[in-house]
CSV table of C-alpha atoms and ligand atoms in Angstrom, one decimal:
chain,number,residue,atom,x,y,z
A,20,MET,CA,122.7,72.8,136.3
A,21,ALA,CA,121.6,71.3,133.0
A,22,ASN,CA,118.6,73.6,132.9
A,23,VAL,CA,120.7,76.7,132.5
A,24,HIS,CA,122.1,75.4,129.3
A,25,HIS,CA,120.2,76.6,126.3
A,26,ASP,CA,121.0,75.1,122.9
A,27,HIS,CA,118.7,75.6,120.0
A,28,ASP,CA,119.8,72.3,118.4
A,29,HIS,CA,118.7,70.3,121.4
A,30,GLN,CA,115.2,71.3,122.4
A,31,HIS,CA,113.8,69.9,125.6
A,32,GLY,CA,110.2,68.7,126.0
A,33,ASN,CA,107.6,68.2,123.4
A,34,ALA,CA,106.3,70.8,121.0
A,35,LYS,CA,103.3,71.7,123.1
A,36,ASP,CA,105.5,72.3,126.2
A,37,ARG,CA,107.9,74.5,124.2
A,38,GLU,CA,104.9,76.5,122.8
A,39,LEU,CA,103.6,77.0,126.4
A,40,LYS,CA,107.0,78.0,127.6
A,41,SER,CA,107.4,80.6,124.9
A,42,ILE,CA,103.9,82.0,125.6
A,43,VAL,CA,104.8,82.4,129.3
A,44,ARG,CA,108.0,84.1,128.3
A,45,TYR,CA,106.1,86.5,126.0
A,46,ILE,CA,103.6,87.3,128.7
A,47,LYS,CA,106.4,88.1,131.1
A,48,ILE,CA,107.8,90.7,128.6
A,49,ALA,CA,104.4,91.8,127.4
A,50,PRO,CA,104.8,95.5,128.5
A,51,ARG,CA,107.8,95.9,126.1
A,52,MET,CA,106.0,94.0,123.3
A,53,TRP,CA,103.0,96.3,123.6
A,54,LYS,CA,104.8,99.6,123.2
A,55,SER,CA,108.3,99.9,121.8
A,56,ALA,CA,110.4,102.9,121.0
A,57,VAL,CA,112.4,100.9,118.5
A,58,ASN,CA,109.2,99.9,116.7
A,59,ASN,CA,108.1,103.6,116.7
A,60,ALA,CA,111.5,104.6,115.2
A,61,VAL,CA,111.2,101.9,112.5
A,62,VAL,CA,107.7,102.8,111.5
A,63,ASP,CA,108.7,106.5,111.4
A,64,LEU,CA,111.6,105.6,109.0
A,65,ILE,CA,109.1,103.7,106.8
A,66,ASP,CA,106.8,106.7,106.9
A,67,PRO,CA,103.6,105.0,105.8
A,68,GLN,CA,101.3,107.1,103.6
A,69,PRO,CA,97.5,107.2,103.5
A,70,GLY,CA,96.2,104.6,101.1
A,71,GLU,CA,99.4,102.5,101.0
A,72,THR,CA,99.5,98.8,101.9
A,73,VAL,CA,102.2,98.1,104.4
A,74,ILE,CA,103.2,94.9,106.2
A,75,ASP,CA,104.6,94.3,109.7
A,76,ILE,CA,106.3,90.9,109.4
A,77,GLY,CA,106.2,89.1,112.7
A,78,ALA,CA,104.0,91.8,114.2
A,79,GLY,CA,103.7,90.2,117.6
A,80,MET,CA,101.5,92.2,119.9
A,81,GLY,CA,101.5,95.0,117.4
A,82,PRO,CA,103.6,98.0,118.7
A,83,GLY,CA,104.6,98.8,115.1
A,84,VAL,CA,101.1,98.0,113.7
A,85,MET,CA,99.4,100.5,116.0
A,86,ARG,CA,101.9,103.2,115.2
A,87,ALA,CA,101.5,102.6,111.5
A,88,ALA,CA,97.6,102.5,111.6
A,89,ARG,CA,97.6,106.2,112.7
A,90,SER,CA,98.9,107.1,109.2
A,91,GLY,CA,95.9,106.0,107.2
A,92,ALA,CA,97.8,103.2,105.5
A,93,GLU,CA,96.3,99.7,105.4
A,94,VAL,CA,98.5,97.7,107.8
A,95,LEU,CA,98.8,93.9,107.5
A,96,ALA,CA,99.9,92.4,110.8
A,97,VAL,CA,101.5,89.1,109.7
A,98,ASP,CA,102.5,86.5,112.3
A,99,PRO,CA,102.9,82.7,112.3
A,100,THR,CA,102.1,82.3,116.0
A,101,PRO,CA,98.4,81.8,116.9
A,102,PHE,CA,98.9,83.3,120.4
A,103,MET,CA,100.4,86.5,118.9
A,104,ARG,CA,97.6,86.8,116.4
A,105,SER,CA,95.0,86.4,119.2
A,106,VAL,CA,96.6,89.2,121.2
A,107,MET,CA,96.9,91.4,118.1
A,108,GLY,CA,93.3,90.6,117.1
A,109,ALA,CA,92.0,91.7,120.5
A,110,ARG,CA,94.2,94.8,120.4
A,111,ARG,CA,92.9,95.6,117.0
A,112,LEU,CA,89.2,95.3,118.2
A,113,GLY,CA,89.9,97.8,121.0
A,114,SER,CA,91.4,100.3,118.6
A,115,ARG,CA,89.7,103.2,116.9
A,116,LYS,CA,92.0,102.6,113.9
A,117,ARG,CA,90.8,98.9,113.5
A,118,LYS,CA,89.5,99.4,110.0
A,119,PHE,CA,93.1,100.1,108.9
A,120,VAL,CA,94.5,96.8,110.4
A,121,LYS,CA,94.2,93.2,109.2
A,122,VAL,CA,95.7,90.4,111.2
A,123,VAL,CA,96.9,87.5,109.0
A,124,ASP,CA,98.6,84.2,109.4
A,125,GLY,CA,102.0,84.0,107.6
A,126,ALA,CA,105.7,84.1,108.0
A,127,VAL,CA,108.5,85.9,106.2
A,128,GLU,CA,109.1,82.8,104.1
A,129,ALA,CA,105.5,82.8,102.9
A,130,LEU,CA,103.8,86.2,103.0
A,131,PRO,CA,100.0,86.3,102.4
A,132,VAL,CA,100.4,89.0,99.8
A,133,HIS,CA,100.3,89.0,96.0
A,134,ASP,CA,103.4,89.9,93.9
A,135,GLY,CA,104.0,93.6,94.2
A,136,GLY,CA,101.2,94.0,96.7
A,137,ALA,CA,103.2,95.9,99.4
A,138,ASP,CA,104.3,99.6,99.3
A,139,ALA,CA,106.5,99.1,102.3
A,140,LEU,CA,107.3,96.5,105.0
A,141,TRP,CA,109.3,96.2,108.1
A,142,SER,CA,110.2,93.6,110.7
A,143,VAL,CA,111.5,94.1,114.3
A,144,ASN,CA,113.1,91.5,116.4
A,145,THR,CA,112.2,88.6,114.2
A,146,MET,CA,115.2,88.0,111.9
A,147,HIS,CA,116.8,85.7,114.5
A,148,HIS,CA,113.5,83.6,114.3
A,149,TRP,CA,113.5,83.2,110.5
A,150,ASN,CA,113.7,79.6,109.3
A,151,SER,CA,115.5,80.7,106.1
A,152,VAL,CA,117.1,84.1,105.6
A,153,SER,CA,117.4,83.6,101.9
A,154,ALA,CA,113.8,82.5,101.4
A,155,GLY,CA,112.7,85.5,103.5
A,156,VAL,CA,114.6,88.0,101.4
A,157,ILE,CA,113.3,86.4,98.1
A,158,GLU,CA,109.8,86.7,99.5
A,159,ILE,CA,110.3,90.3,100.5
A,160,ALA,CA,111.5,91.1,97.0
A,161,ARG,CA,108.5,89.3,95.5
A,162,VAL,CA,105.8,91.4,97.4
A,163,LEU,CA,107.4,94.8,97.2
A,164,THR,CA,106.0,97.1,94.5
A,165,PRO,CA,108.5,99.2,92.4
A,166,GLY,CA,109.8,101.9,94.8
A,167,GLY,CA,108.7,99.9,97.8
A,168,ARG,CA,110.7,100.3,101.1
A,169,VAL,CA,112.0,97.8,103.5
A,170,VAL,CA,113.4,98.2,107.0
A,171,LEU,CA,114.6,95.1,109.0
A,172,VAL,CA,115.8,95.6,112.6
A,173,ASP,CA,116.9,93.3,115.4
A,174,GLU,CA,117.8,94.9,118.7
A,175,ASN,CA,121.4,93.8,119.6
A,176,PHE,CA,120.7,92.4,123.0
A,177,ALA,CA,124.2,90.9,123.1
A,178,ASP,CA,125.7,94.4,123.0
A,179,PRO,CA,126.6,95.4,126.6
A,180,ARG,CA,125.2,98.9,125.9
A,181,HIS,CA,121.7,97.4,125.4
A,182,PRO,CA,119.6,97.8,128.6
A,183,HIS,CA,118.6,94.1,128.6
A,184,SER,CA,122.0,92.7,127.7
A,185,GLU,CA,122.6,91.2,131.2
A,186,GLN,CA,119.3,89.2,130.9
A,187,TRP,CA,120.2,88.2,127.4
A,188,HIS,CA,123.6,86.9,128.4
A,189,LYS,CA,122.1,85.0,131.4
A,190,ARG,CA,119.7,83.3,129.1
A,191,HIS,CA,122.1,82.6,126.2
A,192,GLY,CA,125.5,82.4,127.9
A,193,ASP,CA,128.4,84.1,126.3
A,194,SER,CA,128.4,81.8,123.3
A,195,ASP,CA,128.1,83.2,119.9
A,196,HIS,CA,126.4,80.2,118.5
A,197,HIS,CA,122.8,81.3,118.1
A,198,GLY,CA,120.3,84.1,118.7
A,199,PHE,CA,120.8,87.6,117.8
A,200,SER,CA,124.5,87.3,117.3
A,201,MET,CA,123.7,85.0,114.4
A,202,VAL,CA,122.0,87.7,112.4
A,203,ASP,CA,124.6,89.0,110.0
A,204,ALA,CA,123.5,92.3,108.6
A,205,THR,CA,126.0,92.1,105.7
A,206,ASP,CA,124.8,88.7,104.6
A,207,ILE,CA,121.2,89.9,104.6
A,208,GLY,CA,122.2,93.0,102.7
A,209,ASP,CA,124.0,91.0,100.1
A,210,LEU,CA,121.0,88.7,99.6
A,211,MET,CA,118.9,91.9,99.2
A,212,SER,CA,121.1,93.2,96.4
A,213,GLN,CA,121.1,89.8,94.7
A,214,SER,CA,117.3,89.9,94.9
A,215,GLY,CA,117.2,93.1,92.9
A,216,LEU,CA,116.7,95.6,95.8
A,217,CYS,CA,118.7,98.9,95.7
A,218,ASP,CA,120.0,101.5,98.1
A,219,VAL,CA,120.9,98.6,100.5
A,220,VAL,CA,122.4,99.7,103.8
A,221,ALA,CA,123.3,97.0,106.3
A,222,ASP,CA,124.9,98.1,109.5
A,223,HIS,CA,125.0,98.3,113.3
A,224,ARG,CA,123.5,101.6,114.5
A,225,ASP,CA,121.5,103.0,117.4
A,226,MET,CA,117.8,103.4,117.2
A,227,ALA,CA,115.7,104.9,119.9
A,228,GLY,CA,118.9,104.9,122.0
A,229,ARG,CA,119.5,101.2,121.6
A,230,PRO,CA,122.1,99.3,119.6
A,231,VAL,CA,120.5,97.5,116.7
A,232,ILE,CA,121.3,95.4,113.6
A,233,ALA,CA,119.6,97.1,110.7
A,234,VAL,CA,119.1,96.5,107.0
A,235,THR,CA,117.3,99.1,104.8
A,236,ALA,CA,116.6,99.0,101.1
A,237,ARG,CA,114.1,99.7,98.4
A,238,MET,CA,112.8,98.2,95.2
A,239,PRO,CA,113.9,100.2,92.1
A,240,HIS,CA,111.2,101.9,90.1
R,19,SAM,C1,110.3,88.9,119.7
R,19,SAM,S1,108.8,88.9,118.8
R,19,SAM,C2,108.8,90.5,118.1
R,19,SAM,C3,107.4,91.0,117.8
R,19,SAM,C4,107.2,92.4,117.3
R,19,SAM,N1,107.8,92.6,116.0
R,19,SAM,C5,107.8,93.4,118.3
R,19,SAM,O1,108.8,94.1,117.9
R,19,SAM,O2,107.4,93.5,119.4
R,19,SAM,C6,109.2,87.8,117.5
R,19,SAM,C7,108.0,87.5,116.6
R,19,SAM,O3,108.4,86.9,115.4
R,19,SAM,C8,107.4,85.9,115.0
R,19,SAM,N2,108.0,85.0,114.1
R,19,SAM,C9,108.6,83.8,114.4
R,19,SAM,N3,109.0,83.2,113.3
R,19,SAM,C10,108.8,84.0,112.2
R,19,SAM,C11,109.0,83.9,110.8
R,19,SAM,N4,109.6,82.9,110.2
R,19,SAM,N5,108.5,85.0,110.1
R,19,SAM,C12,107.9,86.0,110.6
R,19,SAM,N6,107.7,86.1,112.0
R,19,SAM,C13,108.1,85.2,112.8
R,19,SAM,C14,106.9,85.4,116.3
R,19,SAM,O4,105.7,84.8,116.2
R,19,SAM,C15,106.9,86.7,117.2
R,19,SAM,O5,105.7,87.3,117.2
């Protein structure tokens, strides 16, 4: 039963195969990547204002982007995966709010935004993908303008109260070695404080009725 064993340090197949597999997986869960109550809650917490520049880091298929575009803010949908940018680009074209949305290549470790260029930013279900948590936090601090807001949230699929926890445990086993359980809110919160952010709150809470790992903060004025 070697194929039920998932280990991030020992990837099977070549890079192209892995990319295809992840695209197939994303298509399977597309309905919940298209609309998402957690993304809605995060964007509502950010409360984008008309004329602001806001960033969805790892925007995916854009559930948060489309929610934010209704506010009249300029929304940057940043994602490193070409497939996600294609879907997001098509979704943007089909939207009446398209002039408020830009789809751009980038990752949390290298945001395509000048210093202080963002009034607010958020990221949902991407922290477990980040290549470097410390580089990501430094980059977030670089792009936030004084007073800028940040909300980072990963759904806690490992929590038995999460509606998809059974699927998650089937996929990842009961090990604690990788995936969402690796995301430590306190570590990320400490890095935020070290990077000059204030009002840092890092905790486990419920959002849209689901258990999540959340970090919120803002750049001082
Ligand atoms: C599970 S999806 C979540 C997408 C979207 N935020 C949502 O809530 O539906 C994870 C996303 O993170 C992106 N991603 C992977 N590595 C990343 C990185 N280093 N920085 C930012 N985003 C990343 C992926 O391309 C993918 O679109």
